[in-house]
């Protein structure tokens, strides 16, 4: 058995051993690869949303019903919602049908167009086929898609559950569900009080709209940052009196910080400039000129 080869590298007492960076390099490399993968991804690839804000644009809604999964479709000829069972699809060469999560829409009737309601967490679901009717629910829980205009009954709040499935809550705080009626047929209802198996849907969206949601979130984070208090640049921009002389207030800036928190920073800066103008004109050296009087 061979002895372990000792390193001949010269070392000194007290030297700290160097940490190996192979793992960090591998992690950095994997993150770069994932970013490149996202950039190279087809913008029309169908993906599962990770949060409610990503549910937008073309939307494919499925339910893992028993014994066969279904998709929520719309028939533009009859203007009615159609529950399409995947067991009716005929596959060539007797191949195995794809799993539910691998399925993508094959017809425009399977696609709904989701639009966000401005300033709200709710969405509107409009048919992709026909004239674009809105999915709505009345006070009795009856679901329809025959309205051209949208109102409160056409608003839905998507909730992404821990397993990735989605529940849709209407304006009456009831949930969209699938319900079996006489004869074994399935219809949609909107009067469930709790989220169970019947109220859980698989939803797919396109990659480009998921990316769009991430970009909007980044912009919101940038806007939410505190506005910088720069009184000097503000005075240079708005101070028209003083014949070009820049005059700054000597008052404490605590009031400005408080105004920033309250969302009235611009108003506070204007007030300080007005007070400064009255004070500075009381000094003979800064007596107003004819030009200042006109301004």
PDB file of C-alpha atoms in Angstrom:
ATOM      1  CA  UNK A   1       0.000   0.000   0.000  1.00  0.00           C
ATOM      2  CA  UNK A   2       1.498   3.323  -1.021  1.00  0.00           C
ATOM      3  CA  UNK A   3       1.989   6.085   1.526  1.00  0.00           C
ATOM      4  CA  UNK A   4       0.147   9.351   0.990  1.00  0.00           C
ATOM      5  CA  UNK A   5       2.279  11.847  -0.926  1.00  0.00           C
ATOM      6  CA  UNK A   6       3.056  14.911   1.156  1.00  0.00           C
ATOM      7  CA  UNK A   7       2.949  18.376  -0.392  1.00  0.00           C
ATOM      8  CA  UNK A   8       6.339  20.031  -0.886  1.00  0.00           C
ATOM      9  CA  UNK A   9       4.873  23.559  -1.073  1.00  0.00           C
ATOM     10  CA  UNK A  10       6.603  25.977   1.292  1.00  0.00           C
ATOM     11  CA  UNK A  11       4.312  27.138   4.107  1.00  0.00           C
ATOM     12  CA  UNK A  12       4.745  29.319   7.179  1.00  0.00           C
ATOM     13  CA  UNK A  13       3.356  29.035  10.649  1.00  0.00           C
ATOM     14  CA  UNK A  14       0.178  31.084  11.029  1.00  0.00           C
ATOM     15  CA  UNK A  15      -0.788  30.937   7.339  1.00  0.00           C
ATOM     16  CA  UNK A  16      -4.508  30.401   6.808  1.00  0.00           C
ATOM     17  CA  UNK A  17      -5.359  27.507   4.473  1.00  0.00           C
ATOM     18  CA  UNK A  18      -6.920  28.632   1.236  1.00  0.00           C
ATOM     19  CA  UNK A  19     -10.541  27.661   0.759  1.00  0.00           C
ATOM     20  CA  UNK A  20     -11.455  25.696  -2.319  1.00  0.00           C
ATOM     21  CA  UNK A  21     -13.842  27.522  -4.642  1.00  0.00           C
ATOM     22  CA  UNK A  22     -14.839  24.645  -6.888  1.00  0.00           C
ATOM     23  CA  UNK A  23     -18.340  24.446  -5.461  1.00  0.00           C
ATOM     24  CA  UNK A  24     -18.902  28.208  -5.758  1.00  0.00           C
ATOM     25  CA  UNK A  25     -17.629  28.142  -9.327  1.00  0.00           C
ATOM     26  CA  UNK A  26     -19.978  25.267 -10.144  1.00  0.00           C
ATOM     27  CA  UNK A  27     -22.931  27.141  -8.607  1.00  0.00           C
ATOM     28  CA  UNK A  28     -22.042  30.327 -10.486  1.00  0.00           C
ATOM     29  CA  UNK A  29     -21.720  28.325 -13.686  1.00  0.00           C
ATOM     30  CA  UNK A  30     -25.094  26.642 -13.159  1.00  0.00           C
ATOM     31  CA  UNK A  31     -26.813  30.004 -12.520  1.00  0.00           C
ATOM     32  CA  UNK A  32     -25.313  31.394 -15.716  1.00  0.00           C
ATOM     33  CA  UNK A  33     -26.517  28.344 -17.613  1.00  0.00           C
ATOM     34  CA  UNK A  34     -30.036  28.772 -16.201  1.00  0.00           C
ATOM     35  CA  UNK A  35     -30.051  32.440 -17.251  1.00  0.00           C
ATOM     36  CA  UNK A  36     -28.910  31.477 -20.738  1.00  0.00           C
ATOM     37  CA  UNK A  37     -31.632  28.806 -20.815  1.00  0.00           C
ATOM     38  CA  UNK A  38     -34.274  31.395 -19.913  1.00  0.00           C
ATOM     39  CA  UNK A  39     -32.986  33.736 -22.631  1.00  0.00           C
ATOM     40  CA  UNK A  40     -33.016  30.955 -25.239  1.00  0.00           C
ATOM     41  CA  UNK A  41     -36.439  29.667 -24.217  1.00  0.00           C
ATOM     42  CA  UNK A  42     -39.213  29.889 -26.773  1.00  0.00           C
ATOM     43  CA  UNK A  43     -41.433  32.837 -25.720  1.00  0.00           C
ATOM     44  CA  UNK A  44     -44.527  30.747 -26.491  1.00  0.00           C
ATOM     45  CA  UNK A  45     -43.524  27.828 -24.259  1.00  0.00           C
ATOM     46  CA  UNK A  46     -46.363  26.875 -21.897  1.00  0.00           C
ATOM     47  CA  UNK A  47     -45.369  27.006 -18.208  1.00  0.00           C
ATOM     48  CA  UNK A  48     -46.986  26.804 -14.781  1.00  0.00           C
ATOM     49  CA  UNK A  49     -47.261  30.138 -12.919  1.00  0.00           C
ATOM     50  CA  UNK A  50     -45.381  30.497  -9.638  1.00  0.00           C
ATOM     51  CA  UNK A  51     -47.453  33.399  -8.291  1.00  0.00           C
ATOM     52  CA  UNK A  52     -50.793  35.060  -9.161  1.00  0.00           C
ATOM     53  CA  UNK A  53     -49.099  38.042 -10.848  1.00  0.00           C
ATOM     54  CA  UNK A  54     -47.773  35.773 -13.590  1.00  0.00           C
ATOM     55  CA  UNK A  55     -51.249  34.681 -14.702  1.00  0.00           C
ATOM     56  CA  UNK A  56     -51.793  36.887 -17.748  1.00  0.00           C
ATOM     57  CA  UNK A  57     -52.086  36.621 -21.516  1.00  0.00           C
ATOM     58  CA  UNK A  58     -53.115  33.350 -23.206  1.00  0.00           C
ATOM     59  CA  UNK A  59     -54.168  30.880 -20.502  1.00  0.00           C
ATOM     60  CA  UNK A  60     -54.829  27.136 -20.636  1.00  0.00           C
ATOM     61  CA  UNK A  61     -57.072  25.827 -17.813  1.00  0.00           C
ATOM     62  CA  UNK A  62     -57.311  22.098 -16.987  1.00  0.00           C
ATOM     63  CA  UNK A  63     -58.767  19.984 -14.203  1.00  0.00           C
ATOM     64  CA  UNK A  64     -57.580  16.497 -13.141  1.00  0.00           C
ATOM     65  CA  UNK A  65     -61.093  15.068 -13.102  1.00  0.00           C
ATOM     66  CA  UNK A  66     -61.772  11.362 -12.625  1.00  0.00           C
ATOM     67  CA  UNK A  67     -61.725   9.202 -14.658  1.00  0.00           C
ATOM     68  CA  UNK A  68     -60.409  11.541 -17.366  1.00  0.00           C
ATOM     69  CA  UNK A  69     -58.865  15.026 -17.066  1.00  0.00           C
ATOM     70  CA  UNK A  70     -60.673  17.912 -18.730  1.00  0.00           C
ATOM     71  CA  UNK A  71     -59.962  21.351 -20.150  1.00  0.00           C
ATOM     72  CA  UNK A  72     -62.226  24.411 -19.977  1.00  0.00           C
ATOM     73  CA  UNK A  73     -63.088  25.355 -23.568  1.00  0.00           C
ATOM     74  CA  UNK A  74     -65.413  27.787 -25.321  1.00  0.00           C
ATOM     75  CA  UNK A  75     -67.596  27.107 -28.351  1.00  0.00           C
ATOM     76  CA  UNK A  76     -67.781  30.332 -30.364  1.00  0.00           C
ATOM     77  CA  UNK A  77     -70.699  29.001 -32.456  1.00  0.00           C
ATOM     78  CA  UNK A  78     -73.065  28.397 -29.545  1.00  0.00           C
ATOM     79  CA  UNK A  79     -71.400  30.965 -27.221  1.00  0.00           C
ATOM     80  CA  UNK A  80     -71.229  28.344 -24.493  1.00  0.00           C
ATOM     81  CA  UNK A  81     -68.558  26.949 -22.202  1.00  0.00           C
ATOM     82  CA  UNK A  82     -67.572  23.418 -23.158  1.00  0.00           C
ATOM     83  CA  UNK A  83     -65.998  20.875 -20.816  1.00  0.00           C
ATOM     84  CA  UNK A  84     -63.618  18.926 -23.043  1.00  0.00           C
ATOM     85  CA  UNK A  85     -62.581  15.447 -21.876  1.00  0.00           C
ATOM     86  CA  UNK A  86     -59.142  14.335 -23.011  1.00  0.00           C
ATOM     87  CA  UNK A  87     -60.282  10.705 -23.365  1.00  0.00           C
ATOM     88  CA  UNK A  88     -62.006  11.663 -26.628  1.00  0.00           C
ATOM     89  CA  UNK A  89     -58.733  12.577 -28.318  1.00  0.00           C
ATOM     90  CA  UNK A  90     -57.603  10.048 -30.908  1.00  0.00           C
ATOM     91  CA  UNK A  91     -53.841   9.528 -30.985  1.00  0.00           C
ATOM     92  CA  UNK A  92     -51.971   8.176 -34.002  1.00  0.00           C
ATOM     93  CA  UNK A  93     -50.048   4.892 -33.873  1.00  0.00           C
ATOM     94  CA  UNK A  94     -51.662   4.029 -30.517  1.00  0.00           C
ATOM     95  CA  UNK A  95     -49.091   6.133 -28.702  1.00  0.00           C
ATOM     96  CA  UNK A  96     -49.414   6.863 -25.004  1.00  0.00           C
ATOM     97  CA  UNK A  97     -51.270  10.132 -24.316  1.00  0.00           C
ATOM     98  CA  UNK A  98     -49.160  12.871 -22.674  1.00  0.00           C
ATOM     99  CA  UNK A  99     -49.465  13.462 -18.952  1.00  0.00           C
ATOM    100  CA  UNK A 100     -51.755  16.256 -17.854  1.00  0.00           C
ATOM    101  CA  UNK A 101     -48.892  18.628 -17.005  1.00  0.00           C
ATOM    102  CA  UNK A 102     -47.254  17.993 -20.394  1.00  0.00           C
ATOM    103  CA  UNK A 103     -50.356  18.973 -22.325  1.00  0.00           C
ATOM    104  CA  UNK A 104     -50.590  22.221 -24.285  1.00  0.00           C
ATOM    105  CA  UNK A 105     -53.565  23.726 -26.128  1.00  0.00           C
ATOM    106  CA  UNK A 106     -54.103  22.387 -29.633  1.00  0.00           C
ATOM    107  CA  UNK A 107     -57.039  24.602 -30.574  1.00  0.00           C
ATOM    108  CA  UNK A 108     -57.939  28.257 -29.998  1.00  0.00           C
ATOM    109  CA  UNK A 109     -61.134  27.135 -28.231  1.00  0.00           C
ATOM    110  CA  UNK A 110     -58.946  25.856 -25.345  1.00  0.00           C
ATOM    111  CA  UNK A 111     -57.322  29.251 -24.758  1.00  0.00           C
ATOM    112  CA  UNK A 112     -58.577  32.029 -22.496  1.00  0.00           C
ATOM    113  CA  UNK A 113     -57.011  35.504 -22.472  1.00  0.00           C
ATOM    114  CA  UNK A 114     -56.275  36.787 -18.971  1.00  0.00           C
ATOM    115  CA  UNK A 115     -56.026  40.528 -18.375  1.00  0.00           C
ATOM    116  CA  UNK A 116     -55.070  42.161 -15.094  1.00  0.00           C
ATOM    117  CA  UNK A 117     -57.447  44.666 -13.484  1.00  0.00           C
ATOM    118  CA  UNK A 118     -55.433  47.857 -12.892  1.00  0.00           C
ATOM    119  CA  UNK A 119     -54.556  48.475  -9.248  1.00  0.00           C
ATOM    120  CA  UNK A 120     -56.045  45.162  -8.141  1.00  0.00           C
ATOM    121  CA  UNK A 121     -55.111  41.509  -7.699  1.00  0.00           C
ATOM    122  CA  UNK A 122     -58.108  40.415  -9.763  1.00  0.00           C
ATOM    123  CA  UNK A 123     -58.185  39.346 -13.406  1.00  0.00           C
ATOM    124  CA  UNK A 124     -60.669  39.045 -16.252  1.00  0.00           C
ATOM    125  CA  UNK A 125     -60.883  35.839 -18.275  1.00  0.00           C
ATOM    126  CA  UNK A 126     -61.898  36.453 -21.883  1.00  0.00           C
ATOM    127  CA  UNK A 127     -62.493  33.803 -24.528  1.00  0.00           C
ATOM    128  CA  UNK A 128     -59.732  33.423 -27.110  1.00  0.00           C
ATOM    129  CA  UNK A 129     -62.207  32.272 -29.736  1.00  0.00           C
ATOM    130  CA  UNK A 130     -65.109  34.246 -31.187  1.00  0.00           C
ATOM    131  CA  UNK A 131     -65.845  37.836 -30.202  1.00  0.00           C
ATOM    132  CA  UNK A 132     -64.115  37.716 -26.821  1.00  0.00           C
ATOM    133  CA  UNK A 133     -66.744  37.059 -24.145  1.00  0.00           C
ATOM    134  CA  UNK A 134     -65.950  37.369 -20.448  1.00  0.00           C
ATOM    135  CA  UNK A 135     -66.211  34.525 -17.947  1.00  0.00           C
ATOM    136  CA  UNK A 136     -68.682  35.614 -15.265  1.00  0.00           C
ATOM    137  CA  UNK A 137     -70.492  34.309 -12.192  1.00  0.00           C
ATOM    138  CA  UNK A 138     -73.821  35.565 -10.848  1.00  0.00           C
ATOM    139  CA  UNK A 139     -75.124  35.583  -7.274  1.00  0.00           C
ATOM    140  CA  UNK A 140     -76.483  32.034  -7.661  1.00  0.00           C
ATOM    141  CA  UNK A 141     -73.104  30.600  -8.709  1.00  0.00           C
ATOM    142  CA  UNK A 142     -74.106  30.137 -12.361  1.00  0.00           C
ATOM    143  CA  UNK A 143     -71.086  30.402 -14.690  1.00  0.00           C
ATOM    144  CA  UNK A 144     -71.436  31.845 -18.184  1.00  0.00           C
ATOM    145  CA  UNK A 145     -69.324  33.413 -20.931  1.00  0.00           C
ATOM    146  CA  UNK A 146     -71.765  35.518 -22.929  1.00  0.00           C
ATOM    147  CA  UNK A 147     -71.046  39.084 -21.822  1.00  0.00           C
ATOM    148  CA  UNK A 148     -69.273  41.684 -23.958  1.00  0.00           C
ATOM    149  CA  UNK A 149     -68.585  44.104 -21.085  1.00  0.00           C
ATOM    150  CA  UNK A 150     -66.789  43.409 -17.820  1.00  0.00           C
ATOM    151  CA  UNK A 151     -67.904  44.345 -14.331  1.00  0.00           C
ATOM    152  CA  UNK A 152     -67.587  42.983 -10.793  1.00  0.00           C
ATOM    153  CA  UNK A 153     -69.149  39.635 -11.761  1.00  0.00           C
ATOM    154  CA  UNK A 154     -66.421  39.177 -14.389  1.00  0.00           C
ATOM    155  CA  UNK A 155     -63.578  39.622 -11.897  1.00  0.00           C
ATOM    156  CA  UNK A 156     -61.650  36.630 -10.529  1.00  0.00           C
ATOM    157  CA  UNK A 157     -58.881  36.454  -7.951  1.00  0.00           C
ATOM    158  CA  UNK A 158     -56.382  33.678  -8.822  1.00  0.00           C
ATOM    159  CA  UNK A 159     -54.767  31.935  -5.849  1.00  0.00           C
ATOM    160  CA  UNK A 160     -51.657  29.819  -6.478  1.00  0.00           C
ATOM    161  CA  UNK A 161     -51.684  26.920  -4.005  1.00  0.00           C
ATOM    162  CA  UNK A 162     -48.686  25.214  -2.443  1.00  0.00           C
ATOM    163  CA  UNK A 163     -48.733  22.361  -4.982  1.00  0.00           C
ATOM    164  CA  UNK A 164     -48.753  24.758  -7.958  1.00  0.00           C
ATOM    165  CA  UNK A 165     -52.464  24.391  -8.710  1.00  0.00           C
ATOM    166  CA  UNK A 166     -54.710  27.445  -8.930  1.00  0.00           C
ATOM    167  CA  UNK A 167     -58.060  28.337  -7.368  1.00  0.00           C
ATOM    168  CA  UNK A 168     -60.249  31.147  -8.742  1.00  0.00           C
ATOM    169  CA  UNK A 169     -62.305  33.227  -6.294  1.00  0.00           C
ATOM    170  CA  UNK A 170     -65.145  35.421  -7.556  1.00  0.00           C
ATOM    171  CA  UNK A 171     -66.458  38.746  -6.265  1.00  0.00           C
ATOM    172  CA  UNK A 172     -68.768  36.918  -3.834  1.00  0.00           C
ATOM    173  CA  UNK A 173     -65.746  35.186  -2.244  1.00  0.00           C
ATOM    174  CA  UNK A 174     -66.861  31.834  -3.649  1.00  0.00           C
ATOM    175  CA  UNK A 175     -64.674  29.489  -5.681  1.00  0.00           C
ATOM    176  CA  UNK A 176     -64.896  28.218  -9.241  1.00  0.00           C
ATOM    177  CA  UNK A 177     -65.404  24.442  -9.294  1.00  0.00           C
ATOM    178  CA  UNK A 178     -66.359  21.494 -11.507  1.00  0.00           C
ATOM    179  CA  UNK A 179     -69.625  19.787 -10.667  1.00  0.00           C
ATOM    180  CA  UNK A 180     -71.088  16.501 -11.935  1.00  0.00           C
ATOM    181  CA  UNK A 181     -74.752  16.683 -12.903  1.00  0.00           C
ATOM    182  CA  UNK A 182     -77.358  14.129 -13.973  1.00  0.00           C
ATOM    183  CA  UNK A 183     -76.146  11.764 -16.667  1.00  0.00           C
ATOM    184  CA  UNK A 184     -72.511  12.088 -15.646  1.00  0.00           C
ATOM    185  CA  UNK A 185     -71.987  15.392 -17.437  1.00  0.00           C
ATOM    186  CA  UNK A 186     -69.676  18.017 -15.898  1.00  0.00           C
ATOM    187  CA  UNK A 187     -70.361  21.727 -15.591  1.00  0.00           C
ATOM    188  CA  UNK A 188     -68.735  24.727 -13.933  1.00  0.00           C
ATOM    189  CA  UNK A 189     -70.115  26.258 -10.741  1.00  0.00           C
ATOM    190  CA  UNK A 190     -69.098  29.324  -8.747  1.00  0.00           C
ATOM    191  CA  UNK A 191     -70.588  28.772  -5.291  1.00  0.00           C
ATOM    192  CA  UNK A 192     -68.025  26.683  -3.367  1.00  0.00           C
ATOM    193  CA  UNK A 193     -67.103  27.969   0.069  1.00  0.00           C
ATOM    194  CA  UNK A 194     -63.802  26.089   0.404  1.00  0.00           C
ATOM    195  CA  UNK A 195     -60.991  24.909  -1.839  1.00  0.00           C
ATOM    196  CA  UNK A 196     -61.015  21.134  -2.329  1.00  0.00           C
ATOM    197  CA  UNK A 197     -60.316  18.792  -5.217  1.00  0.00           C
ATOM    198  CA  UNK A 198     -63.136  20.191  -7.363  1.00  0.00           C
ATOM    199  CA  UNK A 199     -61.847  23.782  -6.940  1.00  0.00           C
ATOM    200  CA  UNK A 200     -58.210  23.125  -7.925  1.00  0.00           C
ATOM    201  CA  UNK A 201     -57.129  23.721 -11.535  1.00  0.00           C
ATOM    202  CA  UNK A 202     -53.910  23.355 -13.435  1.00  0.00           C
ATOM    203  CA  UNK A 203     -53.174  26.605 -15.278  1.00  0.00           C
ATOM    204  CA  UNK A 204     -50.570  27.171 -17.957  1.00  0.00           C
ATOM    205  CA  UNK A 205     -49.304  30.480 -19.292  1.00  0.00           C
ATOM    206  CA  UNK A 206     -46.770  31.438 -21.955  1.00  0.00           C
ATOM    207  CA  UNK A 207     -43.129  32.078 -21.109  1.00  0.00           C
ATOM    208  CA  UNK A 208     -43.033  35.644 -22.468  1.00  0.00           C
ATOM    209  CA  UNK A 209     -45.863  36.758 -20.175  1.00  0.00           C
ATOM    210  CA  UNK A 210     -44.191  35.176 -17.164  1.00  0.00           C
ATOM    211  CA  UNK A 211     -41.039  37.124 -18.026  1.00  0.00           C
ATOM    212  CA  UNK A 212     -43.128  40.286 -18.450  1.00  0.00           C
ATOM    213  CA  UNK A 213     -44.499  39.848 -14.916  1.00  0.00           C
ATOM    214  CA  UNK A 214     -40.959  39.545 -13.499  1.00  0.00           C
ATOM    215  CA  UNK A 215     -39.862  42.721 -15.295  1.00  0.00           C
ATOM    216  CA  UNK A 216     -42.870  44.644 -13.912  1.00  0.00           C
ATOM    217  CA  UNK A 217     -42.046  43.448 -10.404  1.00  0.00           C
ATOM    218  CA  UNK A 218     -38.470  44.716 -10.746  1.00  0.00           C
ATOM    219  CA  UNK A 219     -39.759  48.124 -11.894  1.00  0.00           C
ATOM    220  CA  UNK A 220     -42.088  48.330  -8.892  1.00  0.00           C
ATOM    221  CA  UNK A 221     -39.202  47.564  -6.550  1.00  0.00           C
ATOM    222  CA  UNK A 222     -37.195  50.382  -8.136  1.00  0.00           C
ATOM    223  CA  UNK A 223     -40.044  52.884  -7.823  1.00  0.00           C
ATOM    224  CA  UNK A 224     -40.632  51.957  -4.183  1.00  0.00           C
ATOM    225  CA  UNK A 225     -37.138  53.048  -3.208  1.00  0.00           C
ATOM    226  CA  UNK A 226     -36.992  56.286  -1.181  1.00  0.00           C
ATOM    227  CA  UNK A 227     -36.772  59.481  -3.177  1.00  0.00           C
ATOM    228  CA  UNK A 228     -33.462  61.233  -2.636  1.00  0.00           C
ATOM    229  CA  UNK A 229     -33.692  64.631  -0.963  1.00  0.00           C
ATOM    230  CA  UNK A 230     -31.608  67.003  -3.095  1.00  0.00           C
ATOM    231  CA  UNK A 231     -32.642  70.510  -2.174  1.00  0.00           C
ATOM    232  CA  UNK A 232     -29.761  72.125  -4.040  1.00  0.00           C
ATOM    233  CA  UNK A 233     -30.687  70.674  -7.423  1.00  0.00           C
ATOM    234  CA  UNK A 234     -34.348  71.472  -6.749  1.00  0.00           C
ATOM    235  CA  UNK A 235     -33.519  75.124  -6.055  1.00  0.00           C
ATOM    236  CA  UNK A 236     -31.315  75.347  -9.146  1.00  0.00           C
ATOM    237  CA  UNK A 237     -34.179  74.065 -11.260  1.00  0.00           C
ATOM    238  CA  UNK A 238     -37.082  76.094  -9.820  1.00  0.00           C
ATOM    239  CA  UNK A 239     -35.525  79.192  -8.210  1.00  0.00           C
ATOM    240  CA  UNK A 240     -36.104  81.962 -10.757  1.00  0.00           C
ATOM    241  CA  UNK A 241     -35.384  84.918  -8.453  1.00  0.00           C
ATOM    242  CA  UNK A 242     -32.053  86.139  -7.116  1.00  0.00           C
ATOM    243  CA  UNK A 243     -30.368  87.021 -10.417  1.00  0.00           C
ATOM    244  CA  UNK A 244     -28.668  83.649 -10.666  1.00  0.00           C
ATOM    245  CA  UNK A 245     -27.555  83.555  -7.009  1.00  0.00           C
ATOM    246  CA  UNK A 246     -28.203  80.116  -5.466  1.00  0.00           C
ATOM    247  CA  UNK A 247     -29.621  80.517  -1.968  1.00  0.00           C
ATOM    248  CA  UNK A 248     -30.104  77.535   0.353  1.00  0.00           C
ATOM    249  CA  UNK A 249     -32.314  77.228   3.431  1.00  0.00           C
ATOM    250  CA  UNK A 250     -30.630  76.823   6.815  1.00  0.00           C
ATOM    251  CA  UNK A 251     -33.627  75.075   8.387  1.00  0.00           C
ATOM    252  CA  UNK A 252     -33.361  71.525   9.708  1.00  0.00           C
ATOM    253  CA  UNK A 253     -34.021  68.810   7.118  1.00  0.00           C
ATOM    254  CA  UNK A 254     -36.062  66.667   9.525  1.00  0.00           C
ATOM    255  CA  UNK A 255     -39.213  68.237   8.114  1.00  0.00           C
ATOM    256  CA  UNK A 256     -38.165  67.134   4.618  1.00  0.00           C
ATOM    257  CA  UNK A 257     -37.605  63.554   5.762  1.00  0.00           C
ATOM    258  CA  UNK A 258     -41.015  63.539   7.407  1.00  0.00           C
ATOM    259  CA  UNK A 259     -42.588  64.953   4.243  1.00  0.00           C
ATOM    260  CA  UNK A 260     -40.919  62.227   2.181  1.00  0.00           C
ATOM    261  CA  UNK A 261     -42.469  59.537   4.364  1.00  0.00           C
ATOM    262  CA  UNK A 262     -45.878  61.189   3.963  1.00  0.00           C
ATOM    263  CA  UNK A 263     -45.479  61.477   0.179  1.00  0.00           C
ATOM    264  CA  UNK A 264     -45.434  65.300   0.027  1.00  0.00           C
ATOM    265  CA  UNK A 265     -41.721  65.971  -0.547  1.00  0.00           C
ATOM    266  CA  UNK A 266     -42.239  68.259  -3.561  1.00  0.00           C
ATOM    267  CA  UNK A 267     -44.766  70.346  -1.605  1.00  0.00           C
ATOM    268  CA  UNK A 268     -42.360  70.712   1.328  1.00  0.00           C
ATOM    269  CA  UNK A 269     -39.516  71.837  -0.946  1.00  0.00           C
ATOM    270  CA  UNK A 270     -41.795  74.442  -2.547  1.00  0.00           C
ATOM    271  CA  UNK A 271     -42.787  75.745   0.892  1.00  0.00           C
ATOM    272  CA  UNK A 272     -39.126  76.100   1.924  1.00  0.00           C
ATOM    273  CA  UNK A 273     -38.326  78.016  -1.274  1.00  0.00           C
ATOM    274  CA  UNK A 274     -41.264  80.389  -0.669  1.00  0.00           C
ATOM    275  CA  UNK A 275     -40.132  81.116   2.898  1.00  0.00           C
ATOM    276  CA  UNK A 276     -36.565  81.592   1.710  1.00  0.00           C
ATOM    277  CA  UNK A 277     -37.671  84.070  -0.933  1.00  0.00           C
ATOM    278  CA  UNK A 278     -39.521  86.238   1.618  1.00  0.00           C
ATOM    279  CA  UNK A 279     -36.544  86.142   4.002  1.00  0.00           C
ATOM    280  CA  UNK A 280     -33.864  86.897   1.452  1.00  0.00           C
ATOM    281  CA  UNK A 281     -35.721  89.931   0.052  1.00  0.00           C
ATOM    282  CA  UNK A 282     -35.712  91.486   3.528  1.00  0.00           C
ATOM    283  CA  UNK A 283     -31.890  91.813   3.271  1.00  0.00           C
ATOM    284  CA  UNK A 284     -30.750  94.954   1.391  1.00  0.00           C
ATOM    285  CA  UNK A 285     -27.943  93.086  -0.322  1.00  0.00           C
ATOM    286  CA  UNK A 286     -30.474  90.790  -1.935  1.00  0.00           C
ATOM    287  CA  UNK A 287     -33.104  93.441  -2.719  1.00  0.00           C
ATOM    288  CA  UNK A 288     -35.175  92.365  -5.721  1.00  0.00           C
ATOM    289  CA  UNK A 289     -34.286  93.733  -9.125  1.00  0.00           C
ATOM    290  CA  UNK A 290     -36.795  94.713 -11.776  1.00  0.00           C
ATOM    291  CA  UNK A 291     -36.298  91.330 -13.399  1.00  0.00           C
ATOM    292  CA  UNK A 292     -37.052  89.583 -10.081  1.00  0.00           C
ATOM    293  CA  UNK A 293     -40.216  91.627  -9.662  1.00  0.00           C
ATOM    294  CA  UNK A 294     -41.426  90.466 -13.077  1.00  0.00           C
ATOM    295  CA  UNK A 295     -40.710  86.840 -12.142  1.00  0.00           C
TER     296      UNK A 295
END
